[in-house]
mmCIF file of C-alpha atoms in Angstrom:
data_model
loop_
_atom_site.group_PDB
_atom_site.id
_atom_site.type_symbol
_atom_site.label_atom_id
_atom_site.label_comp_id
_atom_site.label_asym_id
_atom_site.label_seq_id
_atom_site.Cartn_x
_atom_site.Cartn_y
_atom_site.Cartn_z
ATOM 1 C CA UNK A 178 -29.113 10.975 11.960
ATOM 2 C CA UNK A 179 -27.995 7.960 9.936
ATOM 3 C CA UNK A 180 -25.149 5.923 11.370
ATOM 4 C CA UNK A 181 -21.883 5.885 9.464
ATOM 5 C CA UNK A 182 -21.504 2.838 7.236
ATOM 6 C CA UNK A 183 -19.689 0.165 9.250
ATOM 7 C CA UNK A 184 -16.065 -0.379 8.267
ATOM 8 C CA UNK A 185 -15.975 2.814 6.173
ATOM 9 C CA UNK A 186 -13.144 4.335 8.223
ATOM 10 C CA UNK A 187 -11.243 1.044 8.095
ATOM 11 C CA UNK A 188 -11.790 0.885 4.329
ATOM 12 C CA UNK A 189 -10.677 4.491 3.824
ATOM 13 C CA UNK A 190 -7.459 3.885 5.779
ATOM 14 C CA UNK A 191 -6.825 0.697 3.805
ATOM 15 C CA UNK A 192 -7.418 2.497 0.490
ATOM 16 C CA UNK A 193 -4.851 5.153 1.389
ATOM 17 C CA UNK A 194 -2.287 2.468 2.247
ATOM 18 C CA UNK A 195 -3.019 0.745 -1.064
ATOM 19 C CA UNK A 196 -2.398 3.638 -3.414
ATOM 20 C CA UNK A 197 -5.688 5.583 -3.440
ATOM 21 C CA UNK A 198 -4.091 8.830 -2.341
ATOM 22 C CA UNK A 199 -6.657 11.609 -2.794
ATOM 23 C CA UNK A 200 -9.790 12.278 -0.768
ATOM 24 C CA UNK A 201 -11.853 12.593 -3.954
ATOM 25 C CA UNK A 202 -10.723 9.192 -5.224
ATOM 26 C CA UNK A 203 -11.363 7.517 -1.882
ATOM 27 C CA UNK A 204 -14.880 8.995 -1.775
ATOM 28 C CA UNK A 205 -15.633 7.320 -5.122
ATOM 29 C CA UNK A 206 -14.637 3.959 -3.676
ATOM 30 C CA UNK A 207 -16.548 4.572 -0.437
ATOM 31 C CA UNK A 208 -19.704 5.653 -2.264
ATOM 32 C CA UNK A 209 -19.883 2.477 -4.354
ATOM 33 C CA UNK A 210 -23.160 1.520 -6.053
ATOM 34 C CA UNK A 211 -26.622 1.410 -4.436
ATOM 35 C CA UNK A 212 -28.089 -2.008 -3.683
ATOM 36 C CA UNK A 213 -31.277 -2.414 -5.788
ATOM 37 C CA UNK A 214 -34.472 -0.939 -4.304
ATOM 38 C CA UNK A 215 -32.794 0.052 -1.046
ATOM 39 C CA UNK A 216 -31.187 3.098 0.548
ATOM 40 C CA UNK A 217 -27.866 1.396 1.240
ATOM 41 C CA UNK A 218 -24.951 0.390 -0.992
ATOM 42 C CA UNK A 219 -23.531 -2.999 -1.901
ATOM 43 C CA UNK A 220 -20.552 -2.097 0.299
ATOM 44 C CA UNK A 221 -22.732 -1.316 3.320
ATOM 45 C CA UNK A 222 -24.763 -4.503 2.912
ATOM 46 C CA UNK A 223 -21.623 -6.640 2.591
ATOM 47 C CA UNK A 224 -20.122 -4.846 5.605
ATOM 48 C CA UNK A 225 -23.200 -5.575 7.718
ATOM 49 C CA UNK A 226 -23.071 -9.256 6.842
ATOM 50 C CA UNK A 227 -19.325 -9.388 7.519
ATOM 51 C CA UNK A 228 -19.463 -7.805 10.976
ATOM 52 C CA UNK A 229 -22.344 -10.176 11.746
ATOM 53 C CA UNK A 230 -20.062 -13.170 11.077
ATOM 54 C CA UNK A 231 -21.677 -14.105 7.750
ATOM 55 C CA UNK A 232 -18.870 -13.904 5.158
ATOM 56 C CA UNK A 233 -20.677 -16.189 2.669
ATOM 57 C CA UNK A 234 -23.505 -13.643 2.451
ATOM 58 C CA UNK A 235 -21.027 -10.739 2.302
ATOM 59 C CA UNK A 236 -19.175 -12.208 -0.687
ATOM 60 C CA UNK A 237 -22.471 -13.162 -2.362
ATOM 61 C CA UNK A 238 -23.461 -9.491 -2.226
ATOM 62 C CA UNK A 239 -20.111 -8.506 -3.765
ATOM 63 C CA UNK A 240 -20.531 -11.141 -6.500
ATOM 64 C CA UNK A 241 -23.975 -9.728 -7.292
ATOM 65 C CA UNK A 242 -22.470 -6.264 -7.497
ATOM 66 C CA UNK A 243 -19.932 -7.487 -10.067
ATOM 67 C CA UNK A 244 -22.702 -9.095 -12.150
ATOM 68 C CA UNK A 245 -24.654 -5.822 -12.047
ATOM 69 C CA UNK A 246 -21.586 -3.886 -13.224
ATOM 70 C CA UNK A 247 -20.777 -6.114 -16.200
ATOM 71 C CA UNK A 248 -24.413 -6.180 -17.324
ATOM 72 C CA UNK A 249 -24.493 -2.372 -17.331
ATOM 73 C CA UNK A 250 -23.219 0.135 -19.883
ATOM 74 C CA UNK A 251 -22.603 2.960 -17.403
ATOM 75 C CA UNK A 252 -19.039 3.786 -16.292
ATOM 76 C CA UNK A 253 -18.163 0.089 -16.387
ATOM 77 C CA UNK A 254 -14.366 0.415 -16.300
ATOM 78 C CA UNK A 255 -14.250 2.681 -13.241
ATOM 79 C CA UNK A 256 -16.888 0.665 -11.410
ATOM 80 C CA UNK A 257 -14.913 -2.515 -12.030
ATOM 81 C CA UNK A 258 -11.933 -0.830 -10.381
ATOM 82 C CA UNK A 259 -14.064 0.193 -7.392
ATOM 83 C CA UNK A 260 -15.394 -3.366 -7.123
ATOM 84 C CA UNK A 261 -11.938 -4.968 -7.379
ATOM 85 C CA UNK A 262 -10.516 -2.840 -4.552
ATOM 86 C CA UNK A 263 -13.598 -3.420 -2.414
ATOM 87 C CA UNK A 264 -13.417 -7.183 -2.946
ATOM 88 C CA UNK A 265 -9.699 -7.197 -2.142
ATOM 89 C CA UNK A 266 -10.403 -5.253 1.060
ATOM 90 C CA UNK A 267 -12.990 -7.767 2.272
ATOM 91 C CA UNK A 268 -10.796 -10.684 1.244
ATOM 92 C CA UNK A 269 -7.571 -9.560 2.874
ATOM 93 C CA UNK A 270 -9.135 -8.070 6.002
ATOM 94 C CA UNK A 271 -11.831 -10.698 6.611
ATOM 95 C CA UNK A 272 -10.738 -11.839 10.086
ATOM 96 C CA UNK A 273 -10.180 -8.276 11.263
ATOM 97 C CA UNK A 274 -13.552 -7.155 9.945
ATOM 98 C CA UNK A 275 -15.416 -10.001 11.642
ATOM 99 C CA UNK A 276 -13.910 -9.040 15.015
ATOM 100 C CA UNK A 277 -14.300 -5.271 14.623
ATOM 101 C CA UNK A 278 -17.165 -5.034 17.177
ATOM 102 C CA UNK A 279 -18.881 -2.397 15.030
ATOM 103 C CA UNK A 280 -22.648 -2.056 15.200
ATOM 104 C CA UNK A 281 -24.829 -2.878 12.174
ATOM 105 C CA UNK A 282 -26.574 -0.052 10.322
ATOM 106 C CA UNK A 283 -29.157 -2.113 8.428
ATOM 107 C CA UNK A 284 -32.333 -3.346 10.095
ATOM 108 C CA UNK A 285 -32.014 -7.060 11.041
ATOM 109 C CA UNK A 286 -35.345 -7.753 9.336
ATOM 110 C CA UNK A 287 -33.968 -6.407 6.051
ATOM 111 C CA UNK A 288 -30.922 -8.664 6.390
ATOM 112 C CA UNK A 289 -33.262 -11.584 7.080
ATOM 113 C CA UNK A 290 -35.296 -10.761 3.958
ATOM 114 C CA UNK A 291 -32.142 -10.696 1.829
ATOM 115 C CA UNK A 292 -31.034 -14.074 3.246
ATOM 116 C CA UNK A 293 -34.438 -15.493 2.346
ATOM 117 C CA UNK A 294 -34.214 -13.957 -1.127
ATOM 118 C CA UNK A 295 -30.879 -15.700 -1.746
ATOM 119 C CA UNK A 296 -32.273 -19.007 -0.433
ATOM 120 C CA UNK A 297 -35.320 -18.762 -2.705
ATOM 121 C CA UNK A 298 -33.132 -18.031 -5.738
ATOM 122 C CA UNK A 299 -30.934 -21.053 -4.998
ATOM 123 C CA UNK A 300 -34.036 -23.285 -4.937
ATOM 124 C CA UNK A 301 -35.604 -21.743 -8.033
ATOM 125 C CA UNK A 302 -35.068 -23.423 -11.394
ATOM 126 C CA UNK A 303 -35.525 -20.039 -13.077
ATOM 127 C CA UNK A 304 -32.542 -18.533 -11.236
ATOM 128 C CA UNK A 305 -28.882 -18.816 -12.203
ATOM 129 C CA UNK A 306 -27.875 -18.765 -8.532
ATOM 130 C CA UNK A 307 -26.808 -22.253 -7.444
ATOM 131 C CA UNK A 308 -25.186 -21.472 -4.122
ATOM 132 C CA UNK A 309 -23.933 -18.695 -1.905
ATOM 133 C CA UNK A 310 -20.397 -17.471 -2.527
ATOM 134 C CA UNK A 311 -17.988 -20.248 -1.609
ATOM 135 C CA UNK A 312 -15.457 -19.532 1.123
ATOM 136 C CA UNK A 313 -11.957 -20.503 0.023
ATOM 137 C CA UNK A 314 -9.343 -21.875 2.414
ATOM 138 C CA UNK A 315 -6.639 -20.562 0.053
ATOM 139 C CA UNK A 316 -7.496 -16.982 0.897
ATOM 140 C CA UNK A 317 -5.264 -16.885 3.959
ATOM 141 C CA UNK A 318 -2.242 -18.023 1.918
ATOM 142 C CA UNK A 319 -3.039 -15.461 -0.768
ATOM 143 C CA UNK A 320 -3.344 -12.778 1.896
ATOM 144 C CA UNK A 321 -0.014 -13.790 3.441
ATOM 145 C CA UNK A 322 1.913 -13.815 0.140
ATOM 146 C CA UNK A 323 0.085 -11.132 -1.825
ATOM 147 C CA UNK A 324 -1.360 -11.822 -5.286
ATOM 148 C CA UNK A 325 1.804 -11.233 -7.324
ATOM 149 C CA UNK A 326 3.945 -13.479 -5.112
ATOM 150 C CA UNK A 327 1.222 -16.141 -5.060
ATOM 151 C CA UNK A 328 1.057 -16.166 -8.867
ATOM 152 C CA UNK A 329 4.850 -16.277 -9.186
ATOM 153 C CA UNK A 330 5.078 -19.181 -6.725
ATOM 154 C CA UNK A 331 2.279 -21.080 -8.498
ATOM 155 C CA UNK A 332 3.905 -20.662 -11.922
ATOM 156 C CA UNK A 333 7.429 -21.494 -10.773
ATOM 157 C CA UNK A 334 6.058 -24.603 -9.003
ATOM 158 C CA UNK A 335 4.412 -25.776 -12.248
ATOM 159 C CA UNK A 336 5.923 -27.984 -14.959
ATOM 160 C CA UNK A 337 6.008 -27.113 -18.645
ATOM 161 C CA UNK A 338 7.385 -29.219 -21.534
ATOM 162 C CA UNK A 339 10.278 -29.204 -23.986
ATOM 163 C CA UNK A 340 9.347 -26.900 -26.880
ATOM 164 C CA UNK A 341 10.476 -29.300 -29.629
ATOM 165 C CA UNK A 342 8.266 -32.089 -28.278
ATOM 166 C CA UNK A 343 5.379 -29.631 -27.991
ATOM 167 C CA UNK A 344 5.817 -28.697 -31.663
ATOM 168 C CA UNK A 345 6.118 -32.373 -32.642
ATOM 169 C CA UNK A 346 2.824 -33.183 -30.932
ATOM 170 C CA UNK A 347 1.182 -30.252 -32.714
ATOM 171 C CA UNK A 348 2.287 -31.707 -36.059
ATOM 172 C CA UNK A 349 1.052 -35.194 -35.091
ATOM 173 C CA UNK A 350 -2.411 -33.858 -34.298
ATOM 174 C CA UNK A 351 -2.429 -31.740 -37.470
ATOM 175 C CA UNK A 352 -1.523 -34.809 -39.545
ATOM 176 C CA UNK A 353 -4.561 -36.702 -38.244
ATOM 177 C CA UNK A 354 -6.834 -33.809 -39.159
ATOM 178 C CA UNK A 355 -5.290 -33.744 -42.639
ATOM 179 C CA UNK A 356 -5.348 -37.467 -43.450
ATOM 180 C CA UNK A 357 -8.005 -38.773 -41.063
ATOM 181 C CA UNK A 358 -7.646 -41.139 -38.127
ATOM 182 C CA UNK A 359 -8.146 -41.340 -34.371
ATOM 183 C CA UNK A 360 -7.448 -38.801 -31.629
ATOM 184 C CA UNK A 361 -8.303 -38.851 -27.929
ATOM 185 C CA UNK A 362 -10.544 -36.290 -26.240
ATOM 186 C CA UNK A 363 -12.364 -35.921 -22.936
ATOM 187 C CA UNK A 364 -15.671 -37.773 -22.829
ATOM 188 C CA UNK A 365 -18.598 -35.596 -23.881
ATOM 189 C CA UNK A 366 -22.320 -35.965 -24.500
ATOM 190 C CA UNK A 367 -21.971 -33.796 -27.626
ATOM 191 C CA UNK A 368 -21.248 -35.652 -30.896
ATOM 192 C CA UNK A 369 -17.977 -34.899 -32.674
ATOM 193 C CA UNK A 370 -18.154 -32.263 -35.396
ATOM 194 C CA UNK A 371 -15.113 -33.676 -37.226
ATOM 195 C CA UNK A 372 -16.098 -36.098 -39.987
ATOM 196 C CA UNK A 373 -12.611 -37.525 -40.620
ATOM 197 C CA UNK A 374 -11.441 -37.814 -36.986
ATOM 198 C CA UNK A 375 -12.703 -40.559 -34.712
ATOM 199 C CA UNK A 376 -12.593 -39.520 -31.058
ATOM 200 C CA UNK A 377 -11.265 -42.027 -28.527
ATOM 201 C CA UNK A 378 -12.636 -41.676 -25.006
ATOM 202 C CA UNK A 379 -11.792 -43.367 -21.715
ATOM 203 C CA UNK A 380 -13.421 -43.234 -18.287
ATOM 204 C CA UNK A 381 -10.246 -41.875 -16.668
ATOM 205 C CA UNK A 382 -10.388 -38.360 -18.049
ATOM 206 C CA UNK A 383 -6.649 -37.764 -18.445
ATOM 207 C CA UNK A 384 -5.343 -41.282 -19.106
ATOM 208 C CA UNK A 385 -4.409 -40.408 -22.715
ATOM 209 C CA UNK A 386 -2.530 -37.328 -21.537
ATOM 210 C CA UNK A 387 -0.705 -39.404 -18.908
ATOM 211 C CA UNK A 388 0.281 -41.953 -21.565
ATOM 212 C CA UNK A 389 1.647 -39.202 -23.814
ATOM 213 C CA UNK A 390 3.697 -37.657 -20.990
ATOM 214 C CA UNK A 391 5.085 -41.082 -20.053
ATOM 215 C CA UNK A 392 6.001 -41.841 -23.668
ATOM 216 C CA UNK A 393 7.769 -38.539 -24.346
ATOM 217 C CA UNK A 394 9.207 -37.633 -20.949
ATOM 218 C CA UNK A 395 9.270 -40.849 -18.906
ATOM 219 C CA UNK A 396 7.051 -39.564 -16.088
ATOM 220 C CA UNK A 397 4.215 -42.004 -15.360
ATOM 221 C CA UNK A 398 1.540 -39.859 -13.749
ATOM 222 C CA UNK A 399 -1.127 -42.547 -14.030
ATOM 223 C CA UNK A 400 0.033 -44.355 -10.882
ATOM 224 C CA UNK A 401 -0.870 -44.463 -7.216
ATOM 225 C CA UNK A 402 0.597 -41.983 -4.753
ATOM 226 C CA UNK A 403 3.305 -44.426 -3.653
ATOM 227 C CA UNK A 404 4.838 -44.601 -7.154
ATOM 228 C CA UNK A 405 3.861 -41.351 -8.835
ATOM 229 C CA UNK A 406 7.071 -39.454 -9.790
ATOM 230 C CA UNK A 407 5.542 -35.974 -9.328
ATOM 231 C CA UNK A 408 3.194 -35.539 -6.387
ATOM 232 C CA UNK A 409 0.517 -32.939 -5.688
ATOM 233 C CA UNK A 410 0.253 -31.639 -9.236
ATOM 234 C CA UNK A 411 -2.811 -31.604 -11.482
ATOM 235 C CA UNK A 412 -2.922 -31.870 -15.267
ATOM 236 C CA UNK A 413 -4.439 -28.574 -16.352
ATOM 237 C CA UNK A 414 -5.727 -27.699 -19.815
ATOM 238 C CA UNK A 415 -4.747 -24.046 -19.959
ATOM 239 C CA UNK A 416 -7.170 -23.007 -22.712
ATOM 240 C CA UNK A 417 -9.685 -25.634 -21.607
ATOM 241 C CA UNK A 418 -11.699 -27.376 -24.380
ATOM 242 C CA UNK A 419 -10.556 -30.872 -23.367
ATOM 243 C CA UNK A 420 -13.545 -32.358 -25.226
ATOM 244 C CA UNK A 421 -11.955 -31.164 -28.490
ATOM 245 C CA UNK A 422 -9.194 -33.423 -29.918
ATOM 246 C CA UNK A 423 -7.345 -30.326 -31.173
ATOM 247 C CA UNK A 424 -6.780 -29.337 -27.542
ATOM 248 C CA UNK A 425 -6.920 -32.468 -25.375
ATOM 249 C CA UNK A 426 -3.448 -33.956 -25.954
ATOM 250 C CA UNK A 427 -1.905 -30.771 -27.364
ATOM 251 C CA UNK A 428 1.086 -30.194 -25.086
ATOM 252 C CA UNK A 429 0.921 -26.432 -25.674
ATOM 253 C CA UNK A 430 -2.419 -26.616 -23.814
ATOM 254 C CA UNK A 431 -1.144 -28.705 -20.885
ATOM 255 C CA UNK A 432 0.700 -27.612 -17.744
ATOM 256 C CA UNK A 433 1.224 -29.560 -14.524
ATOM 257 C CA UNK A 434 -0.094 -27.141 -11.911
ATOM 258 C CA UNK A 435 0.501 -27.485 -8.145
ATOM 259 C CA UNK A 436 -2.648 -28.888 -6.559
ATOM 260 C CA UNK A 437 -2.993 -25.906 -4.233
ATOM 261 C CA UNK A 438 -3.391 -23.526 -7.191
ATOM 262 C CA UNK A 439 -5.229 -25.684 -9.714
ATOM 263 C CA UNK A 440 -8.732 -24.665 -8.604
ATOM 264 C CA UNK A 441 -7.995 -21.242 -10.096
ATOM 265 C CA UNK A 442 -7.391 -22.850 -13.494
ATOM 266 C CA UNK A 443 -10.863 -24.434 -13.477
ATOM 267 C CA UNK A 444 -12.662 -21.086 -13.564
ATOM 268 C CA UNK A 445 -13.118 -20.724 -17.337
ATOM 269 C CA UNK A 446 -15.259 -17.596 -16.981
ATOM 270 C CA UNK A 447 -13.091 -15.933 -14.337
ATOM 271 C CA UNK A 448 -13.943 -12.226 -13.921
ATOM 272 C CA UNK A 449 -11.444 -9.665 -15.184
ATOM 273 C CA UNK A 450 -8.935 -8.552 -12.564
ATOM 274 C CA UNK A 451 -9.607 -11.642 -10.420
ATOM 275 C CA UNK A 452 -6.786 -13.841 -9.145
ATOM 276 C CA UNK A 453 -7.994 -16.709 -11.345
ATOM 277 C CA UNK A 454 -7.923 -14.529 -14.461
ATOM 278 C CA UNK A 455 -4.446 -13.217 -13.610
ATOM 279 C CA UNK A 456 -3.010 -16.716 -13.118
ATOM 280 C CA UNK A 457 -4.668 -18.123 -16.242
ATOM 281 C CA UNK A 458 -3.694 -15.160 -18.401
ATOM 282 C CA UNK A 459 -0.082 -15.217 -17.216
ATOM 283 C CA UNK A 460 0.326 -18.960 -17.812
ATOM 284 C CA UNK A 461 -1.164 -18.581 -21.299
ATOM 285 C CA UNK A 462 1.299 -15.775 -22.055
ATOM 286 C CA UNK A 463 4.176 -17.979 -20.875
ATOM 287 C CA UNK A 464 3.048 -20.883 -23.081
ATOM 288 C CA UNK A 465 2.761 -18.587 -26.105
ATOM 289 C CA UNK A 466 6.333 -17.362 -25.606
ATOM 290 C CA UNK A 467 7.984 -20.568 -24.338
ATOM 291 C CA UNK A 468 6.723 -22.616 -27.280
ATOM 292 C CA UNK A 469 6.751 -19.780 -29.865
ATOM 293 C CA UNK A 470 3.185 -20.784 -30.649
ATOM 294 C CA UNK A 471 2.692 -17.979 -33.174
ATOM 295 C CA UNK A 472 5.125 -19.819 -35.463
ATOM 296 C CA UNK A 473 2.923 -22.940 -35.681
ATOM 297 C CA UNK A 474 0.962 -23.458 -38.896
ATOM 298 C CA UNK A 475 -2.504 -23.192 -37.385
ATOM 299 C CA UNK A 476 -4.109 -23.458 -40.816
ATOM 300 C CA UNK A 477 -3.529 -27.209 -40.508
ATOM 301 C CA UNK A 478 -6.161 -27.378 -37.754
ATOM 302 C CA UNK A 479 -9.841 -26.416 -37.728
ATOM 303 C CA UNK A 480 -9.020 -23.846 -35.034
ATOM 304 C CA UNK A 481 -7.389 -21.824 -37.841
ATOM 305 C CA UNK A 482 -5.379 -19.389 -35.707
ATOM 306 C CA UNK A 483 -3.154 -19.315 -32.651
ATOM 307 C CA UNK A 484 -5.022 -19.169 -29.316
ATOM 308 C CA UNK A 485 -4.669 -15.844 -27.549
ATOM 309 C CA UNK A 486 -4.948 -14.430 -24.047
ATOM 310 C CA UNK A 487 -8.536 -13.209 -23.853
ATOM 311 C CA UNK A 488 -7.919 -10.924 -20.878
ATOM 312 C CA UNK A 489 -4.438 -9.695 -21.761
ATOM 313 C CA UNK A 490 -4.546 -6.824 -19.274
ATOM 314 C CA UNK A 491 -4.554 -9.429 -16.473
ATOM 315 C CA UNK A 492 -1.112 -10.769 -17.453
ATOM 316 C CA UNK A 493 1.316 -10.301 -14.543
ATOM 317 C CA UNK A 494 4.455 -9.067 -16.279
ATOM 318 C CA UNK A 495 7.667 -10.334 -14.672
ATOM 319 C CA UNK A 496 10.513 -12.794 -15.181
ATOM 320 C CA UNK A 497 9.557 -16.345 -14.235
ATOM 321 C CA UNK A 498 11.994 -19.239 -13.729
ATOM 322 C CA UNK A 499 10.042 -21.967 -15.486
ATOM 323 C CA UNK A 500 10.540 -25.697 -14.826
ATOM 324 C CA UNK A 501 10.727 -27.460 -18.192
ATOM 325 C CA UNK A 502 10.576 -31.254 -18.481
ATOM 326 C CA UNK A 503 12.978 -32.529 -21.151
ATOM 327 C CA UNK A 504 12.541 -35.659 -23.309
ATOM 328 C CA UNK A 505 13.276 -39.063 -21.864
ATOM 329 C CA UNK A 506 16.706 -40.487 -22.802
ATOM 330 C CA UNK A 507 16.676 -44.173 -21.748
ATOM 331 C CA UNK A 508 20.276 -44.648 -22.928
ATOM 332 C CA UNK A 509 21.416 -42.337 -20.128
ATOM 333 C CA UNK A 510 20.353 -44.890 -17.529
ATOM 334 C CA UNK A 511 17.085 -43.238 -16.512
ATOM 335 C CA UNK A 512 13.690 -43.045 -18.139
ATOM 336 C CA UNK A 513 12.929 -39.713 -16.516
ATOM 337 C CA UNK A 514 13.631 -36.624 -18.587
ATOM 338 C CA UNK A 515 15.768 -33.932 -16.984
ATOM 339 C CA UNK A 516 14.070 -30.871 -15.523
ATOM 340 C CA UNK A 517 15.713 -27.606 -16.494
ATOM 341 C CA UNK A 518 15.037 -24.026 -15.435
ATOM 342 C CA UNK A 519 14.330 -21.490 -18.174
ATOM 343 C CA UNK A 520 13.813 -17.782 -17.389
ATOM 344 C CA UNK A 521 10.841 -16.373 -19.292
ATOM 345 C CA UNK A 522 10.119 -12.653 -19.256
ATOM 346 C CA UNK A 523 6.652 -11.519 -20.252
#
């Protein structure tokens, strides 16, 4: 008789505590999807790796499952939900799972073959796999706070900008595209597609952004740690595209993100329902509302229309107390603009 999938009872109990209330629904989550060309599921394979103390392999299996789901046309929405709950279970219960003392149900030689398969794919130039799933030291903080509280803390620890200055910078960039001139952008190997705009590049990727923030708000972020007025924050381009002069110094596209959360902003192709997608989508929604971006005349730029939130269902709807940096007023005796708190409900 086949052994019960390891961790299945633990998973079923966890599902019930996390809102999956009926036996039928829980069975759907427990069944999961079969791992290709084998008699076990992605869940069972990940569980075997996890109880064997190999979380990198466990999360690699779960990542492969997600890729299989999104490349399919069968029951994609429901399977994404099953995957998201399964991933959350492994993420939040990792330490407990690794010390569960449960026995594996998959032959050790099969596990060895799968390890070798992953290693061969990493070495192969024909494979998209570059590494095993990366273990993230932030996971324990996320587990402690919960996703919603983590996102709220990250956003309320960030710095946004005065809406009038944001609009002014939009008009300055639009004017250059109308009349011709120079605009900064992140260094790129791809030639500019704009015939009337010369792109200025510097080795320090964000030096132009730092200069703009210093000019408008008085905060010199291009200094060493001893003198920097705001520590442990990273300049983040919310919609990315820093190689494009429409986006690079556009203040509607820039937020100062706490360093401990910024890695989530770098995942431009973050999967739906992931923490990275939720944080990115929520910050984009805040920028759209805080700056009233829909009111800008986007026809003045090649972009042509207001940027949107691609994965709108991942927006975490709540009221956020946003820190907004105000313009510098040297006559007041300080070059640093005031920081005000503005509640934004999305």
